[in-house]
Coordinates of C-alpha atoms and ligand atoms in Angstrom, one line a residue:
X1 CA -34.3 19.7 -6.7
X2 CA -33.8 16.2 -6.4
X3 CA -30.5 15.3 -4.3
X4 CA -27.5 13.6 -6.0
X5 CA -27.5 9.9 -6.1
X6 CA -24.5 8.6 -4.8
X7 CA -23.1 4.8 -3.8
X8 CA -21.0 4.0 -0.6
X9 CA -19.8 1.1 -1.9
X10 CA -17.7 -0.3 1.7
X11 CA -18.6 -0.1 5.0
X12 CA -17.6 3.7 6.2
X13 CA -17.2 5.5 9.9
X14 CA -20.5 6.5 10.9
X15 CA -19.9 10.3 10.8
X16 CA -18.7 10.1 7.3
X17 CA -21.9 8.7 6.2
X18 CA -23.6 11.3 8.4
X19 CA -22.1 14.1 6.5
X20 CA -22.7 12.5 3.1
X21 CA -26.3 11.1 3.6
X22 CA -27.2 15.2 4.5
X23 CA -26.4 15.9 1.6
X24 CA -26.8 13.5 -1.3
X25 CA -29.4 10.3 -2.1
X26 CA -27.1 7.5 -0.1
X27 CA -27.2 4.1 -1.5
X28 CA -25.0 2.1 1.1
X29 CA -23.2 -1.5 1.0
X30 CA -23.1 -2.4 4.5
X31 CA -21.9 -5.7 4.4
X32 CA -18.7 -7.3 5.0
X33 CA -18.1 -8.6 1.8
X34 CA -17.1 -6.7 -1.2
X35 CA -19.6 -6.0 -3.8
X36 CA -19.2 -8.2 -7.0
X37 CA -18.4 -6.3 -10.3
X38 CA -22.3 -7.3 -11.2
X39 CA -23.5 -6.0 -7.6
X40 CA -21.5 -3.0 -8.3
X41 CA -22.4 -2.2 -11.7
X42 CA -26.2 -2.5 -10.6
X43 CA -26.1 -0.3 -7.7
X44 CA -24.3 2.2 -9.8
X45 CA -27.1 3.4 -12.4
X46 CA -28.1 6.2 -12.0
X47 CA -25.3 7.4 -9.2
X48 CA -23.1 10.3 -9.9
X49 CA -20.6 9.5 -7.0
X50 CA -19.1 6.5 -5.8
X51 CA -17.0 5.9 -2.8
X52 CA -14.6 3.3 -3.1
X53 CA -11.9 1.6 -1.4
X54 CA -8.8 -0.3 -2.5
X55 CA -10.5 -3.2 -3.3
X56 CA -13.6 -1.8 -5.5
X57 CA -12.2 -2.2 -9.2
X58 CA -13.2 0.5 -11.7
X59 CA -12.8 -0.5 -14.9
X60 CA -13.3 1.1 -18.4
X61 CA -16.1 -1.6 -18.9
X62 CA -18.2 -0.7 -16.0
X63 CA -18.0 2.8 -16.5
X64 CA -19.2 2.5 -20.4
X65 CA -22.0 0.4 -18.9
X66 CA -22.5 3.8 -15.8
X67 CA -22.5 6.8 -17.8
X68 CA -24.0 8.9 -15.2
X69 CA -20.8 8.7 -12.8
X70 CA -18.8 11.8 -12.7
X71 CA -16.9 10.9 -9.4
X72 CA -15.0 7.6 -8.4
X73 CA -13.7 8.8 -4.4
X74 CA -11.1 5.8 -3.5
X75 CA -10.2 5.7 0.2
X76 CA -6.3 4.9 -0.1
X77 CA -3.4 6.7 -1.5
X78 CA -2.8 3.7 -4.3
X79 CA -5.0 3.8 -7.4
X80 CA -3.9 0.9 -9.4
X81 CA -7.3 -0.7 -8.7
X82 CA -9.0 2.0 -11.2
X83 CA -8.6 2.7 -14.7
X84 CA -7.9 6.6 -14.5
X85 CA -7.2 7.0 -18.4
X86 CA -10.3 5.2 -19.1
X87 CA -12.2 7.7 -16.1
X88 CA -10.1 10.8 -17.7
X89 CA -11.5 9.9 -20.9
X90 CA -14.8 9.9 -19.9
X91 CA -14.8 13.2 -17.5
X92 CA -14.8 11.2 -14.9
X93 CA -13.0 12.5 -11.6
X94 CA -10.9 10.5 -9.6
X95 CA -9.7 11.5 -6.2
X96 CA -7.6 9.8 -3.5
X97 CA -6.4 9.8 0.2
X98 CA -2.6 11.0 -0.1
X99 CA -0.8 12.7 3.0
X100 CA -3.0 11.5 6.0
X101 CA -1.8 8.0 6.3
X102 CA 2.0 8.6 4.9
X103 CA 3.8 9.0 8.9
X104 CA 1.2 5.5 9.7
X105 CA 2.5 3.6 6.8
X106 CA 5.9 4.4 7.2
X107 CA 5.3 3.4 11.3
X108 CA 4.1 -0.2 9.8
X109 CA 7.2 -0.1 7.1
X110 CA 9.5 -0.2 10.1
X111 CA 7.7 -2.2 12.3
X112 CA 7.9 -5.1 9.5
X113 CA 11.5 -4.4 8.8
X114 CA 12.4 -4.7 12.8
X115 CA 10.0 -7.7 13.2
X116 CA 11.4 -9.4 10.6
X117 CA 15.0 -8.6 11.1
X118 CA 14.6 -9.7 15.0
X119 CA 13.2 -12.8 14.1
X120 CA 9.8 -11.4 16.1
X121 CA 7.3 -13.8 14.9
X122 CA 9.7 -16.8 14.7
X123 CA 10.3 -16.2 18.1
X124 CA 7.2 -15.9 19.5
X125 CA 5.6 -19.0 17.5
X126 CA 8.4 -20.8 19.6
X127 CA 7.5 -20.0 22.5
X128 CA 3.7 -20.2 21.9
X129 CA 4.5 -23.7 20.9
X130 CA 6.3 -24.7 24.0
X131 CA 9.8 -24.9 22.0
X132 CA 11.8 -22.3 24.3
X133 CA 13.6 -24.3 26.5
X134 CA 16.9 -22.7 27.5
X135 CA 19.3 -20.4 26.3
X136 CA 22.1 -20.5 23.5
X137 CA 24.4 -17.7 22.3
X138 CA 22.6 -17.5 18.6
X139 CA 19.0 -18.0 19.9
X140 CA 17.3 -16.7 17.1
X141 CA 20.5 -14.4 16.2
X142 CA 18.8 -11.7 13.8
X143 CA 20.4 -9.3 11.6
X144 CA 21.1 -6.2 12.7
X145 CA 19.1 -2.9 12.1
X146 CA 20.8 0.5 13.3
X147 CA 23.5 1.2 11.2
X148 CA 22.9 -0.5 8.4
X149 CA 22.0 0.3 4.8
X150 CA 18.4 1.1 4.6
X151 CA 17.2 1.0 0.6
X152 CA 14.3 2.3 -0.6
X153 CA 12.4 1.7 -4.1
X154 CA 10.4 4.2 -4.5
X155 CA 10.9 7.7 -2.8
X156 CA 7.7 9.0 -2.8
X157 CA 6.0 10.6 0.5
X158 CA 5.9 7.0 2.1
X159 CA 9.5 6.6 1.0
X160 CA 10.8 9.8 3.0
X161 CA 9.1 9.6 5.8
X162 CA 10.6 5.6 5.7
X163 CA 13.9 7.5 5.5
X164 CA 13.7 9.9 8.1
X165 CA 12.7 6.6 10.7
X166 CA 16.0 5.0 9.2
X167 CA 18.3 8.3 9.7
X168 CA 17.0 10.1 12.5
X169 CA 15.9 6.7 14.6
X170 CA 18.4 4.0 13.8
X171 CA 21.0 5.7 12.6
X172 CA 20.9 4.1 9.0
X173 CA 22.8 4.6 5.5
X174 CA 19.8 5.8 3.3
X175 CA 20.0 4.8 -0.3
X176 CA 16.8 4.8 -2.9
X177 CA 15.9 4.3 -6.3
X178 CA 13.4 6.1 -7.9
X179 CA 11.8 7.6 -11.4
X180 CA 13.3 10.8 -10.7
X181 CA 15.9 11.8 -8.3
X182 CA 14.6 14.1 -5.5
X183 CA 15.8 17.7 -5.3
X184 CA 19.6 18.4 -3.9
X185 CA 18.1 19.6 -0.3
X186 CA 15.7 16.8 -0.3
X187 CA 18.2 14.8 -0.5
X188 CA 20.7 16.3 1.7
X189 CA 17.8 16.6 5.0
X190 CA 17.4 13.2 4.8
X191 CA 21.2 11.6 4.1
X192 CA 20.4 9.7 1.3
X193 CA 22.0 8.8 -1.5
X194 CA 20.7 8.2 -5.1
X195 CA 21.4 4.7 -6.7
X196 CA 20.6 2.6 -9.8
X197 CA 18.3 0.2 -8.9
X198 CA 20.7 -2.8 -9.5
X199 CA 23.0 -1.2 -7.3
X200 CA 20.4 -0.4 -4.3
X201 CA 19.7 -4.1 -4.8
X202 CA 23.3 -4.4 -4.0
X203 CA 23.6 -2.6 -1.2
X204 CA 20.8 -2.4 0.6
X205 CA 21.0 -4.6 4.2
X206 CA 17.3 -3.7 4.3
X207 CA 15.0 -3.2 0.8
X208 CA 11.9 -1.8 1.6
X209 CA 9.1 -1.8 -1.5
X210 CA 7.2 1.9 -1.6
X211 CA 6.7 2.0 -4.9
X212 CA 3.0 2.6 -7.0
X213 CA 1.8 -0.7 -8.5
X214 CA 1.5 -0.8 -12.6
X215 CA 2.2 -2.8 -15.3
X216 CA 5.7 -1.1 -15.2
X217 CA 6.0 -2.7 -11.9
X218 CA 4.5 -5.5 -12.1
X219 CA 7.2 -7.9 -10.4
X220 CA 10.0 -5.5 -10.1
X221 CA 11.8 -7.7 -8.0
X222 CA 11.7 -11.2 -9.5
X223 CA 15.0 -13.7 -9.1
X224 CA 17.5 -11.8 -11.2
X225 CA 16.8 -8.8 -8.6
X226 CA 16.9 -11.3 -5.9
X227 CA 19.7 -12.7 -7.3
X228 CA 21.5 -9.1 -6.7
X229 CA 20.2 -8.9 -3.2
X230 CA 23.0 -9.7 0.2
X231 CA 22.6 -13.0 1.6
X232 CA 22.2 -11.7 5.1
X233 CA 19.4 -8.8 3.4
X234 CA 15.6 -8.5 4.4
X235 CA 12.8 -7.6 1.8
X236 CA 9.6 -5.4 3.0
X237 CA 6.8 -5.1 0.8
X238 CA 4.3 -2.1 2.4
X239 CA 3.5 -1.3 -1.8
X240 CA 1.4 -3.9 -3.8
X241 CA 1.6 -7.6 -3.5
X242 CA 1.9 -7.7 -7.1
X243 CA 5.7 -6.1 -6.8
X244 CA 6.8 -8.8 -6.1
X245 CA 7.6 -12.3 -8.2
X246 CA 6.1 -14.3 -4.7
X247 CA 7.4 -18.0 -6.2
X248 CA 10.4 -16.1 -7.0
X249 CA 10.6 -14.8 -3.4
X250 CA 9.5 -18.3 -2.0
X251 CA 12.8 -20.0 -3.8
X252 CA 15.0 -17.2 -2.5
X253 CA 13.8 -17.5 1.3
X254 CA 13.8 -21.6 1.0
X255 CA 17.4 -21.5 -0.2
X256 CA 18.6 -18.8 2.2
X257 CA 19.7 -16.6 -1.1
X258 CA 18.3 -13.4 0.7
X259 CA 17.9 -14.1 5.1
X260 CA 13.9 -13.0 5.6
X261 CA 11.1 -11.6 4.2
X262 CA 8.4 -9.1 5.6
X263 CA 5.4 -8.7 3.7
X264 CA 2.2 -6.7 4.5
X265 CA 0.6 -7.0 0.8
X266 CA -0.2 -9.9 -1.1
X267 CA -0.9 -10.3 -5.0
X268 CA -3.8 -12.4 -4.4
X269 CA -4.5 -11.4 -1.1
X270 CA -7.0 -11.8 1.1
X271 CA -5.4 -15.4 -0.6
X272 CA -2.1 -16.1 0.4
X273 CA 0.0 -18.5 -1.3
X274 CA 0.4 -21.5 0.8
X275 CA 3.7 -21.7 0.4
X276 CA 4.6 -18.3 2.3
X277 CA 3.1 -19.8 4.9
X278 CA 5.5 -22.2 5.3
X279 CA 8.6 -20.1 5.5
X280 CA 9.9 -19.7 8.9
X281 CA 12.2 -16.6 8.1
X282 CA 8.9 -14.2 6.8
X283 CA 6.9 -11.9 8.7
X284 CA 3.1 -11.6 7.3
X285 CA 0.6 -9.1 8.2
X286 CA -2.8 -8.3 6.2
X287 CA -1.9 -4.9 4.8
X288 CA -2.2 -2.8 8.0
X289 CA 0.0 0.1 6.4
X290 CA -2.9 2.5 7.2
X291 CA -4.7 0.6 9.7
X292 CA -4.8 2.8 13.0
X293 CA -8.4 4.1 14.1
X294 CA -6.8 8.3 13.5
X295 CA -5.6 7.6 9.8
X296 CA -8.4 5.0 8.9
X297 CA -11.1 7.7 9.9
X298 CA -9.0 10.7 8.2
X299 CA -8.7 8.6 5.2
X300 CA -12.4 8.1 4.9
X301 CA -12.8 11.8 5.9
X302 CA -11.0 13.2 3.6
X303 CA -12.6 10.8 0.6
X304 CA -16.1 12.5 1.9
X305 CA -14.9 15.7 1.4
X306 CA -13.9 15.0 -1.9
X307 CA -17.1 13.4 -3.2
X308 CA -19.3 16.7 -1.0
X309 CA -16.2 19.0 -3.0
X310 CA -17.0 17.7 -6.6
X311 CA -20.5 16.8 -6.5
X312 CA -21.3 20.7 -5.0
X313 CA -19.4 22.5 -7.2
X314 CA -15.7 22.8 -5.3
X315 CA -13.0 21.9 -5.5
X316 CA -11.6 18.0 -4.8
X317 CA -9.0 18.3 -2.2
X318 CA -6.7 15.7 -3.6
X319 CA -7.6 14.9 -7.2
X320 CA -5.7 12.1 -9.2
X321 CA -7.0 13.6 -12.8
X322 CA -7.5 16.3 -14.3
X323 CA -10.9 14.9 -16.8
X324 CA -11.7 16.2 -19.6
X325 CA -15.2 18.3 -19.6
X326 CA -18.0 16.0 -20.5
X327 CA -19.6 16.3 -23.3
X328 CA -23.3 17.9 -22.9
X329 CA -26.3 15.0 -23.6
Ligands
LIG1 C1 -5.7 0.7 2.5 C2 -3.7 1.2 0.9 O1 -5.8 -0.2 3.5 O2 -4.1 3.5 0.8 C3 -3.8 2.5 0.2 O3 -3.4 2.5 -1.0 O4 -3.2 0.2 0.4 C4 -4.3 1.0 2.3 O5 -4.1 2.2 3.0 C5 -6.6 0.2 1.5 O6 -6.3 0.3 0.2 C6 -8.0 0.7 1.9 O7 -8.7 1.3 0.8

């Protein structure tokens, strides 16, 4: 019998291809680049699998025009990048990375939130520049951290593990909004207290963004949330660039309505809007959430095990749908 034809669409670890080219027909992107949605859609015929990555867009147009693909594998947790109703539809599986990168994420949450309530980068484009030259009482005064209210929108894995830094670290006031309220233990373990979202926007010295990314939260904080927000408050964005209203942000750091800004995800990004870059009180990193070499090669791991899993008749570790059988030819 033939072996399955599958696509690696991004460039994986080594032993991940190992495992997959023993057993399926590998077609493998090795380039830096992304594929296009042509390039992709042409390497696709005829594959059954398809390992993906955050940036790889599945859409319901290119998998009417791939109707042998029974398996989209994404390596990341978020899976706003592929049209799961459309895949369900079809009885096409999709599967994710949950779990192994949740601690790592979290680890990048709070270095953004300490780096940008210490003034970290400001600092040290100062005195790369040459501009430290003596000492003042509020030398780059930040805002403090331990102690302080830490909010979180969006109380998912990411969220709690955001929560236990804040309570068990630093001492923090946990407060988060989310879809649904997490159990009464939950809850009590980690010290934090449920709140409407205008209220968390309210209260929170430091908002942190953990939230999934879809239309219903497409710019969930805009200027009227903003608007809510302390002056003296930070914003961290570890979710989806697209969270956020960026101009709206822009205004609000300019005019000192909230006091800085740490952002690791972009809506445009690798493009960044030029006018974040000119801020002086925001922190930007290239969404690093996962990015250690442990979690990066779980991640891809564990998206091979799916594909081997649902190509060879298992079971998908971590599905995202459940599709619907597909129909016989
Ligand atoms: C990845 C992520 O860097 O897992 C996610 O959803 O955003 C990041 O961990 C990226 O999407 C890689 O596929």
């Amino acid at each position: 019998m033939d072996a399955l034809k599958v696509l690696v669409a991004r460039r994986a670890p080594t032993a991940v291809l190992e495992r997959l080219s023993a057993r399926f027909d590998v077609d493998y992107h090795d380039g830096e680049a992304p594929l296009t949605a042509d390039e992709l859609r042409a390497r696709l015929q005829g594959r059954v699998g398809v390992y993906i990555t955050g940036t790889e867009r599945i859409t319901a147009e290119l998998l009417d025009a791939c109707p042998d693909l029974r398996v989209v594998s994404t390596m990341s947790v978020g899976y706003n990048h592929i049209d799961v109703p459309a895949c369900t539809a079809r009885g096409v599986l999709v599967t994710n990375t949950p779990d192994v990168l949740t601690e790592t994420t979290a680890d990048l949450g709070f270095a953004l939130l300490m780096a940008t309530a210490r003034r970290m980068s400001e600092g040290e484009r100062l005195l790369r520049d040459g501009g430290w030259k003596s000492w003042s009482w509020d030398f780059l005064a930040g805002s403090e951290v331990h102690g302080t209210t830490l909010g979180i929108l969006g109380m998912g894995r990411i969220g709690q593990a955001l929560a236990r830094r804040g309570r068990f670290g630093f001492n923090m006031n946990i407060a988060y909004h989310n879809r649904s309220r997490l159990p009464a233990d939950v809850e009590a373990e980690l010290g934090a207290r449920y709140l409407s979202k205008e209220d968390l926007l309210k209260q929170a010295d430091h908002l942190v963004l953990v939230l999934p990314y879809s239309a219903a939260s497409h710019h969930a904080v805009g200027g009227p949330e903003l608007a809510l927000m302390k002056p003296t408050a930070t914003l961290i964005n570890i979710a989806r660039g697209g969270i956020v209203d960026e101009d709206a942000l822009a205004a609000a750091l300019r005019d000192k309505r909230i006091a800085a800004a740490g952002l690791d995800v972009f809506e445009g990004e690798p493009k960044v809007k030029p006018v974040l870059l000119t801020l002086p009180n925001i922190v930007l990193t290239p969404h690093i959430g996962s990015a250690t070499m442990p979690t990066r090669l779980a991640m891809a791991g564990l998206a091979a095990d799916n594909l081997l899993a649902a190509l060879t008749g298992g079971v998908a570790p971590t599905p995202v749908n459940v599709p619907v059988q597909r129909q016989a030819a």
